Coordinates of C-alpha atoms (C1' of nucleotides) in Angstrom, one line a residue:
Chain A
X1260 CA 12.2 -35.8 14.1
X1261 CA 15.6 -34.2 14.7
X1262 CA 15.9 -30.7 15.9
X1263 CA 17.0 -29.1 12.6
X1264 CA 14.0 -30.4 10.7
X1265 CA 11.7 -29.5 13.6
X1266 CA 13.0 -25.9 13.5
X1267 CA 12.7 -25.6 9.8
X1268 CA 9.2 -26.9 9.8
X1269 CA 8.2 -24.4 12.4
X1270 CA 9.9 -21.5 10.7
X1271 CA 8.2 -22.3 7.4
X1272 CA 4.9 -22.7 9.1
X1273 CA 5.3 -19.3 10.6
X1274 CA 6.3 -17.7 7.3
X1275 CA 3.5 -19.4 5.4
X1276 CA 1.0 -18.2 8.0
X1277 CA 2.4 -14.6 7.7
X1278 CA 1.9 -14.7 4.0
X1279 CA -1.6 -16.0 4.3
X1280 CA -2.5 -13.3 6.8
X1281 CA -1.1 -10.5 4.6
X1282 CA -2.9 -11.8 1.6
X1283 CA -6.2 -12.3 3.4
X1284 CA -6.3 -9.4 5.9
X1285 CA -3.7 -6.9 4.7
X1286 CA -0.3 -6.1 6.1
X1287 CA -1.8 -4.0 8.9
X1288 CA -3.2 -7.2 10.4
X1289 CA 0.0 -9.0 10.5
X1290 CA 0.8 -9.5 14.2
X1291 CA 2.9 -12.1 16.1
X1292 CA -0.2 -13.4 17.8
X1293 CA -2.0 -13.8 14.5
X1294 CA 1.0 -15.7 13.1
X1295 CA 1.0 -18.0 16.1
X1296 CA -2.8 -18.6 15.7
X1297 CA -2.6 -19.2 12.0
X1298 CA 0.4 -21.4 12.1
X1299 CA -0.7 -23.6 15.0
X1300 CA 2.4 -22.7 16.9
X1301 CA 2.4 -20.9 20.2
X1302 CA 3.6 -17.4 20.5
X1303 CA 6.6 -18.6 22.4
X1304 CA 7.4 -21.0 19.6
X1305 CA 7.3 -18.3 17.1
X1306 CA 9.5 -16.1 19.2
X1307 CA 11.9 -18.9 19.7
X1308 CA 12.5 -19.1 15.9
X1309 CA 12.4 -15.3 15.3
X1310 CA 13.6 -13.0 18.1
X1311 CA 11.6 -10.0 16.8
X1312 CA 8.9 -9.2 14.4
X1313 CA 11.4 -7.6 12.1
X1314 CA 13.3 -10.9 12.0
X1315 CA 10.1 -12.5 10.7
X1316 CA 9.7 -10.0 7.9
X1317 CA 13.4 -10.2 7.0
X1318 CA 13.2 -14.0 6.8
X1319 CA 10.0 -13.9 4.8
X1320 CA 11.5 -11.5 2.4
X1321 CA 14.6 -13.5 2.0
X1322 CA 12.8 -16.8 1.5
X1323 CA 10.6 -15.2 -1.2
X1324 CA 13.6 -13.8 -3.0
X1325 CA 15.3 -17.2 -2.9
X1326 CA 12.1 -18.8 -4.4
X1327 CA 12.0 -16.4 -7.3
X1328 CA 15.7 -16.9 -7.9
X1329 CA 15.0 -20.6 -8.1
X1330 CA 12.5 -19.9 -10.8
X1331 CA 14.5 -17.3 -12.7
X1332 CA 17.9 -19.1 -12.8
X1333 CA 16.8 -22.0 -15.0
X1334 CA 14.6 -19.7 -17.0
X1335 CA 17.6 -17.5 -17.7
X1336 CA 19.6 -20.4 -18.9
X1337 CA 17.0 -21.3 -21.4
X1338 CA 16.4 -17.7 -22.4
X1339 CA 20.0 -17.2 -23.2
X1340 CA 19.7 -19.7 -26.0
X1341 CA 16.3 -18.5 -27.3
X1342 CA 15.9 -14.8 -26.7
X1343 CA 17.6 -11.7 -27.9
X1344 CA 17.3 -10.1 -24.5
X1345 CA 17.6 -13.0 -22.0
X1346 CA 17.8 -10.8 -19.0
X1347 CA 14.8 -8.8 -19.8
X1348 CA 12.9 -12.0 -20.8
X1349 CA 13.8 -13.6 -17.5
X1350 CA 12.7 -10.6 -15.5
X1351 CA 9.4 -10.4 -17.3
X1352 CA 8.7 -14.0 -16.8
X1353 CA 9.6 -13.9 -13.2
X1354 CA 7.4 -10.9 -12.6
X1355 CA 4.6 -12.7 -14.4
X1356 CA 5.2 -15.6 -12.0
X1357 CA 4.9 -13.2 -9.1
X1358 CA 1.6 -11.8 -10.5
X1359 CA 0.1 -15.3 -10.8
X1360 CA 1.3 -16.8 -7.6
X1361 CA -1.4 -16.4 -5.0
X1362 CA 1.1 -15.7 -2.2
X1363 CA 3.7 -13.7 -3.9
X1364 CA 6.9 -12.1 -2.8
X1365 CA 5.5 -8.7 -3.3
X1366 CA 3.1 -9.2 -0.4
X1367 CA 6.1 -9.7 1.8
X1368 CA 7.6 -6.6 0.4
X1369 CA 4.5 -4.6 1.2
X1370 CA 4.5 -5.8 4.8
X1371 CA 8.2 -5.0 5.1
X1372 CA 7.7 -1.5 3.9
X1373 CA 4.9 -0.8 6.4
X1374 CA 6.9 -2.1 9.3
X1375 CA 10.4 -1.1 8.4
X1376 CA 11.2 0.7 5.2
X1377 CA 14.8 -0.1 5.5
X1378 CA 14.1 -3.7 4.7
X1379 CA 13.4 -2.6 1.2
X1380 CA 17.2 -2.3 0.7
X1381 CA 17.4 -6.0 0.1
X1382 CA 15.2 -6.2 -3.0
X1383 CA 16.3 -2.8 -4.2
X1384 CA 19.9 -3.9 -4.5
X1385 CA 18.9 -6.9 -6.4
X1386 CA 16.8 -4.8 -8.7
X1387 CA 19.7 -2.5 -9.4
X1388 CA 21.7 -5.4 -10.9
X1389 CA 18.7 -6.6 -12.9
X1390 CA 18.2 -3.2 -14.4
X1391 CA 21.9 -2.8 -15.3
X1392 CA 21.9 -6.2 -16.9
X1393 CA 18.7 -5.4 -18.9
X1394 CA 20.1 -2.2 -20.1
X1395 CA 23.5 -3.7 -21.0
X1396 CA 22.0 -6.2 -23.4
X1397 CA 19.5 -3.9 -25.0
X1398 CA 19.8 -2.1 -28.3
X1399 CA 17.3 0.4 -27.1
X1400 CA 17.7 0.6 -23.3
X1401 CA 14.8 2.9 -22.7
X1402 CA 12.4 0.6 -24.6
X1403 CA 13.7 -2.3 -22.5
X1404 CA 13.0 -0.3 -19.3
X1405 CA 9.5 0.4 -20.5
X1406 CA 8.8 -3.3 -21.1
X1407 CA 10.2 -4.0 -17.7
X1408 CA 8.1 -1.2 -16.1
X1409 CA 5.0 -2.5 -17.9
X1410 CA 5.6 -6.0 -16.4
X1411 CA 5.9 -4.5 -13.0
X1412 CA 2.8 -2.4 -13.5
X1413 CA 0.8 -5.5 -14.4
X1414 CA 2.1 -7.4 -11.5
X1415 CA 1.6 -4.7 -8.9
X1416 CA -1.9 -4.0 -10.2
X1417 CA -2.8 -7.6 -9.9
X1418 CA -1.3 -8.0 -6.5
X1419 CA -2.8 -5.1 -4.9
X1420 CA -6.2 -5.7 -6.4
X1421 CA -5.8 -2.4 -8.2
X1422 CA -6.2 -3.1 -11.8
X1423 CA -9.1 -5.3 -12.6
X1424 CA -7.6 -7.0 -15.6
X1425 CA -8.9 -10.5 -16.0
X1426 CA -6.3 -13.3 -16.0
X1427 CA -6.4 -14.2 -19.7
X1428 CA -5.9 -10.6 -20.7
X1429 CA -3.0 -10.3 -18.3
X1430 CA -1.4 -13.4 -19.7
X1431 CA -1.8 -12.1 -23.2
X1432 CA -0.1 -8.8 -22.3
X1433 CA 2.7 -10.6 -20.6
X1434 CA 3.2 -12.8 -23.6
X1435 CA 3.4 -9.8 -25.9
X1436 CA 5.9 -8.1 -23.5
X1437 CA 8.0 -11.2 -23.7
X1438 CA 8.0 -11.5 -27.5
X1439 CA 11.0 -9.6 -28.8
X1440 CA 9.7 -9.8 -32.4
X1441 CA 6.8 -7.5 -31.4
X1442 CA 9.0 -4.7 -30.3
X1443 CA 11.4 -4.2 -33.2
X1444 CA 9.3 -1.7 -34.9
X1445 CA 10.4 1.2 -32.8
X1446 CA 13.8 0.5 -31.4
X1447 CA 16.1 3.4 -31.4
X1448 CA 19.8 3.0 -31.1
X1449 CA 21.1 3.5 -27.6
X1450 CA 23.1 6.6 -28.0
X1451 CA 21.1 8.9 -30.3
X1452 CA 19.2 11.8 -29.0
X1453 CA 15.5 11.8 -29.4
X1454 CA 14.4 12.2 -33.0
X1455 CA 10.9 12.9 -32.3
X1456 CA 10.3 15.4 -35.1
X1457 CA 12.4 13.8 -37.8
X1458 CA 11.6 10.9 -40.0
X1459 CA 11.0 8.0 -37.6
X1460 CA 11.6 5.3 -40.1
X1461 CA 9.3 3.2 -38.2
X1462 CA 9.2 -0.1 -40.0
X1463 CA 12.3 -1.8 -40.9
X1464 CA 15.0 -0.3 -38.8
X1465 CA 15.2 -3.3 -36.6
X1466 CA 16.8 -5.9 -38.8
X1467 CA 20.2 -5.1 -37.7
X1468 CA 20.0 -6.9 -34.5
X1469 CA 22.1 -9.9 -33.9
X1470 CA 19.7 -12.0 -35.8
Chain B
X998 CA -16.2 31.8 10.8
X999 CA -19.4 29.9 10.1
X1000 CA -19.8 26.3 11.0
X1001 CA -19.5 24.9 7.5
X1002 CA -16.1 26.6 6.8
X1003 CA -14.9 25.7 10.3
X1004 CA -15.7 22.1 9.7
X1005 CA -14.1 22.0 6.3
X1006 CA -11.0 23.7 7.6
X1007 CA -10.6 21.1 10.3
X1008 CA -11.3 18.2 8.0
X1009 CA -8.7 19.4 5.6
X1010 CA -6.2 20.1 8.3
X1011 CA -6.7 16.5 9.5
X1012 CA -6.3 15.0 6.1
X1013 CA -3.2 17.2 5.3
X1014 CA -1.7 16.0 8.6
X1015 CA -2.4 12.4 7.7
X1016 CA -0.7 12.7 4.3
X1017 CA 2.3 14.4 5.9
X1018 CA 2.6 11.6 8.5
X1019 CA 2.4 8.9 5.9
X1020 CA 5.0 10.5 3.7
X1021 CA 7.3 11.2 6.5
X1022 CA 7.0 8.3 8.9
X1023 CA 5.3 5.6 6.8
X1024 CA 1.7 4.3 6.9
X1025 CA 2.4 2.2 10.0
X1026 CA 2.8 5.4 12.0
X1027 CA -0.5 6.9 11.1
X1028 CA -2.5 7.1 14.3
X1029 CA -5.4 9.2 15.3
X1030 CA -3.3 10.8 18.0
X1031 CA -0.6 11.6 15.5
X1032 CA -3.1 13.2 13.3
X1033 CA -4.4 15.3 16.1
X1034 CA -0.9 16.4 17.1
X1035 CA 0.2 17.2 13.5
X1036 CA -3.0 19.1 12.6
X1037 CA -3.2 21.1 15.8
X1038 CA -6.6 19.8 16.5
X1039 CA -7.5 17.8 19.6
X1040 CA -8.2 14.1 19.4
X1041 CA -11.9 14.9 20.2
X1042 CA -11.9 17.4 17.4
X1043 CA -10.6 14.9 14.9
X1044 CA -13.1 12.3 16.1
X1045 CA -15.9 14.8 15.8
X1046 CA -15.2 15.2 12.1
X1047 CA -14.4 11.5 11.4
X1048 CA -16.2 8.9 13.5
X1049 CA -13.6 6.2 12.9
X1050 CA -10.0 5.9 11.6
X1051 CA -11.4 4.2 8.5
X1052 CA -13.5 7.2 7.8
X1053 CA -10.3 9.3 7.8
X1054 CA -8.7 7.0 5.2
X1055 CA -11.8 7.0 3.1
X1056 CA -12.1 10.7 3.1
X1057 CA -8.4 11.1 2.3
X1058 CA -8.7 8.7 -0.6
X1059 CA -11.7 10.5 -2.0
X1060 CA -10.1 13.9 -1.7
X1061 CA -7.0 12.8 -3.5
X1062 CA -9.0 11.2 -6.2
X1063 CA -10.9 14.5 -6.7
X1064 CA -7.6 16.4 -6.9
X1065 CA -6.3 14.2 -9.6
X1066 CA -9.5 14.6 -11.5
X1067 CA -9.0 18.3 -11.2
X1068 CA -5.6 17.8 -12.9
X1069 CA -6.8 15.3 -15.5
X1070 CA -9.9 17.0 -16.7
X1071 CA -8.3 20.1 -18.2
X1072 CA -5.5 17.9 -19.5
X1073 CA -7.9 15.7 -21.3
X1074 CA -9.6 18.7 -22.9
X1075 CA -6.3 19.7 -24.3
X1076 CA -5.3 16.2 -25.2
X1077 CA -8.4 15.7 -27.2
X1078 CA -7.2 18.3 -29.6
X1079 CA -3.6 17.3 -29.8
X1080 CA -3.3 13.5 -29.2
X1081 CA -4.5 10.5 -31.1
X1082 CA -5.3 8.8 -27.8
X1083 CA -6.4 11.5 -25.5
X1084 CA -7.6 9.1 -22.8
X1085 CA -4.4 7.2 -22.7
X1086 CA -2.4 10.4 -22.8
X1087 CA -4.4 11.9 -19.9
X1088 CA -3.9 8.8 -17.8
X1089 CA -0.2 8.6 -18.4
X1090 CA 0.2 12.3 -17.6
X1091 CA -1.9 11.9 -14.5
X1092 CA 0.1 9.0 -13.3
X1093 CA 3.3 10.9 -14.0
X1094 CA 1.9 13.7 -11.8
X1095 CA 1.3 11.1 -9.0
X1096 CA 4.8 9.9 -9.3
X1097 CA 6.3 13.3 -9.0
X1098 CA 4.0 14.9 -6.5
X1099 CA 5.5 14.7 -3.0
X1100 CA 2.1 14.0 -1.4
X1101 CA 0.6 11.8 -3.9
X1102 CA -2.7 10.1 -4.0
X1103 CA -0.8 6.9 -4.1
X1104 CA 0.3 7.5 -0.5
X1105 CA -3.3 7.6 0.6
X1106 CA -3.8 4.4 -1.4
X1107 CA -1.0 2.7 0.4
X1108 CA -2.3 3.7 3.8
X1109 CA -5.8 2.4 2.9
X1110 CA -4.4 -0.9 1.7
X1111 CA -2.5 -1.4 4.9
X1112 CA -5.5 -0.6 7.1
X1113 CA -8.3 -1.9 5.2
X1114 CA -7.9 -3.5 1.7
X1115 CA -11.6 -3.1 1.0
X1116 CA -11.1 0.6 0.5
X1117 CA -9.3 -0.2 -2.7
X1118 CA -12.7 -0.7 -4.3
X1119 CA -13.0 3.1 -4.7
X1120 CA -10.1 3.6 -7.0
X1121 CA -10.6 0.3 -8.7
X1122 CA -14.0 1.3 -10.0
X1123 CA -12.6 4.5 -11.3
X1124 CA -9.8 2.5 -13.0
X1125 CA -12.3 0.3 -14.7
X1126 CA -13.8 3.3 -16.6
X1127 CA -10.4 4.6 -17.4
X1128 CA -9.3 1.3 -18.9
X1129 CA -12.5 1.0 -20.9
X1130 CA -12.0 4.5 -22.3
X1131 CA -8.4 3.8 -23.3
X1132 CA -9.3 0.6 -25.0
X1133 CA -12.2 2.2 -26.9
X1134 CA -10.1 4.8 -28.5
X1135 CA -7.1 2.6 -29.4
X1136 CA -6.3 1.0 -32.7
X1137 CA -4.3 -1.5 -30.8
X1138 CA -5.9 -1.9 -27.4
X1139 CA -3.3 -4.3 -26.0
X1140 CA -0.5 -1.9 -26.8
X1141 CA -2.4 0.9 -25.2
X1142 CA -2.8 -1.2 -22.1
X1143 CA 0.9 -1.9 -22.0
X1144 CA 1.7 1.8 -22.2
X1145 CA -0.7 2.3 -19.4
X1146 CA 0.8 -0.5 -17.4
X1147 CA 4.3 0.8 -17.9
X1148 CA 3.2 4.2 -16.6
X1149 CA 1.8 2.5 -13.5
X1150 CA 5.0 0.5 -13.1
X1151 CA 7.1 3.6 -13.1
X1152 CA 4.9 5.4 -10.7
X1153 CA 4.6 2.5 -8.2
X1154 CA 8.3 1.9 -8.3
X1155 CA 9.0 5.5 -7.5
X1156 CA 6.4 5.5 -4.8
X1157 CA 7.6 2.4 -3.0
X1158 CA 11.2 3.3 -3.4
X1159 CA 11.5 0.1 -5.3
X1160 CA 13.0 1.0 -8.6
X1161 CA 16.0 3.2 -8.2
X1162 CA 15.4 5.1 -11.5
X1163 CA 16.7 8.6 -11.2
X1164 CA 14.2 11.4 -11.8
X1165 CA 15.5 12.5 -15.3
X1166 CA 15.4 8.9 -16.6
X1167 CA 11.8 8.5 -15.3
X1168 CA 10.8 11.8 -17.0
X1169 CA 12.4 10.6 -20.2
X1170 CA 10.5 7.3 -20.1
X1171 CA 7.2 9.0 -19.3
X1172 CA 7.8 11.4 -22.2
X1173 CA 8.3 8.4 -24.5
X1174 CA 5.2 6.7 -23.2
X1175 CA 3.2 9.8 -24.0
X1176 CA 4.5 10.3 -27.5
X1177 CA 2.2 8.5 -29.8
X1178 CA 4.5 8.8 -32.8
X1179 CA 7.0 6.5 -31.0
X1180 CA 4.6 3.6 -30.9
X1181 CA 3.3 3.4 -34.4
X1182 CA 5.9 0.9 -35.5
X1183 CA 4.2 -2.0 -33.9
X1184 CA 0.5 -1.3 -33.7
X1185 CA -1.7 -4.2 -34.6
X1186 CA -5.3 -3.7 -35.5
X1187 CA -7.8 -4.5 -32.8
X1188 CA -9.0 -8.1 -32.9
X1189 CA -12.2 -8.7 -34.8
X1190 CA -14.6 -7.1 -32.4
X1191 CA -16.8 -4.2 -33.2
X1192 CA -15.0 -1.6 -31.3
X1193 CA -14.8 1.0 -33.9
X1194 CA -17.2 1.1 -36.7
X1195 CA -15.7 0.7 -40.1
X1196 CA -12.3 -0.4 -38.8
X1197 CA -10.7 -2.6 -41.4
X1198 CA -11.0 -6.1 -40.0
X1199 CA -7.7 -7.8 -39.4
X1200 CA -6.8 -10.7 -41.6
X1201 CA -6.8 -14.0 -39.9
X1202 CA -7.8 -14.9 -36.4
X1203 CA -5.0 -13.5 -34.5
X1204 CA -2.2 -11.2 -34.2
X1205 CA 0.5 -13.1 -35.7
X1206 CA 4.1 -12.0 -35.3
X1207 CA 5.3 -9.9 -38.0
X1208 CA 7.9 -11.6 -40.0
Chain C
dC958 C1' 22.3 -34.3 32.1
dT959 C1' 22.4 -30.4 28.8
dT960 C1' 20.5 -28.2 25.1
dT961 C1' 16.9 -27.1 22.0
dA962 C1' 11.9 -26.6 20.8
dC963 C1' 7.9 -25.3 22.3
dA964 C1' 3.8 -23.7 25.5
dA965 C1' 1.3 -20.3 28.2
dA966 C1' 0.9 -16.8 31.4
dC967 C1' 2.3 -12.3 31.9
dC968 C1' 4.0 -7.1 31.4
dG969 C1' 4.3 -2.4 29.8
dT970 C1' 3.0 0.4 26.0
dC971 C1' 0.3 2.1 22.5
dT972 C1' -4.1 2.8 20.0
dA973 C1' -8.9 3.3 18.6
dG974 C1' -12.7 4.9 20.3
dT975 C1' -15.7 7.1 24.4
dC976 C1' -17.5 10.6 27.3
dG977 C1' -18.6 14.5 30.0
dG978 C1' -17.8 19.1 29.7
dT979 C1' -16.6 23.9 27.4
dT980 C1' -16.5 27.2 23.7
dT981 C1' -18.3 28.9 19.4
dT982 C1' -21.9 29.7 16.1
dA983 C1' -27.0 29.7 14.7
dT984 C1' -31.7 31.0 15.4
dA985 C1' -35.1 34.0 16.8
dA986 C1' -38.0 36.1 20.2
dA987 C1' -38.1 40.4 22.9
Chain D
dT784 C1' -29.5 45.2 19.8
dT785 C1' -30.1 42.2 23.4
dT786 C1' -31.0 38.0 25.3
dA787 C1' -32.4 33.1 25.5
dT788 C1' -31.9 28.6 23.7
dA789 C1' -30.2 25.2 20.9
dA790 C1' -26.9 23.0 18.1
dA791 C1' -22.5 22.2 16.3
dA792 C1' -17.4 22.3 17.0
dC793 C1' -14.0 21.2 20.0
dC794 C1' -11.3 19.6 24.1
dG795 C1' -8.7 16.2 26.8
dA796 C1' -8.9 12.6 30.3
dC797 C1' -10.1 8.0 30.3
dT798 C1' -10.9 2.8 29.0
dA799 C1' -10.7 -1.7 27.0
dG800 C1' -8.2 -4.3 24.3
dA801 C1' -4.3 -5.4 21.1
dC802 C1' 0.4 -5.3 20.5
dG803 C1' 5.5 -6.7 20.8
dG804 C1' 8.2 -8.9 23.7
dT805 C1' 9.6 -11.5 28.4
dT806 C1' 9.5 -15.0 31.7
dT807 C1' 8.6 -19.3 33.5
dG808 C1' 7.7 -24.0 32.9
dT809 C1' 7.9 -28.6 30.3
dA810 C1' 8.9 -32.2 27.1
dA811 C1' 11.8 -34.0 23.5
dA812 C1' 16.4 -34.5 21.2
dG813 C1' 21.3 -35.1 21.7

DNA sequence: CTTTACAAACCGTCTAGTCGGTTTTATAAA
DNA sequence: TTTATAAAACCGACTAGACGGTTTGTAAAG
């Protein structure tokens, strides 16, 4: 095997091992020795591929972000044709993917946060763009943000073992979040101040979307 | 000072110190020596009150849970008179509190997760009951769960520094989540299960999209 | 022959937990 | 109140091991 492939194989083995450890034992147990043990490499081998532990976390974070982009890009292409809010739909579907994948990106995020909070800047910047895109396409930006927040809440709950929602229920909730037609009842135009007390005109105000 | 008070004072000092350290330096920096330094106690004093580090985390988690119950109980009493979904309203308001409090329960949760994921069982059990109560009172349980999930998403995003939502926007979103009148447009009756006696059974098997 | 990938022993530091000893509080007999 | 004794709270030096990272050595690729 040539050197490039050999290196990549080792790097991936190390990152896979890191994910497995975080998922199984928690981010506090992620050590370089543990990575070496779990991956089958020696510690020297790991350190040859990553000069520091922080480099491992950074690489892990970047790899996971790439993977989710590989999922979201084709999804977005399809969603643009089918959905009223393709950016929101893409984000929700991607987050659903993260919730269902056993070794998700969010685990990497958690480990990064523990070790070095600065690493969070990477996903945060990407989030900023996502949020802007979601708001830009929405008739009711706040409602869009709430759908986005709900997706995140479901994912983080599942990931951290916090919310004990069974899988089928989670799937059902994600499906409802994704379905634009289920949210038209309460959209409020972007620029109007809150009309809490007034006549809400709940049912039919939604038809004037782009149809 | 009598022994009981002295002990409690020391225990609280240690837990306060732990929270401060997590908030300031991150959960990775939480060590027994750091707790001793920050609290003014000696290492031996800390170890006398808590036999292991895990015991510290457990006590911290439990204390924070109690505190949030102290917030939520009177809120629930008021909400029962004012809201259609008092359990949901209470939970959303409590989660908002956690998002805004500088030394939140969620920090303790984070530290526990890092050190020993098994400790998450404590809040998980409490969550189970909350979820059941929210569903029981809802005309549209899935929608209620989504409002609940959105609140969690907002809180966790703020906590982890993940979502860069500015404070006023977060407040606005929480307010909308809390306001029952804003969610009536899309409620769907609970699926045919005897949740509420005498509830008019939904036509057909499922929640079909509204035309 | 040079460079790259990996192995394994090793180093200094940090951390959880221990231990013998000291001070403070509790109990109660004188 | 005083004094004797025990128990609980507290201290800080110490230890064994884990940790991130380095160094030295070896085999394969180029």
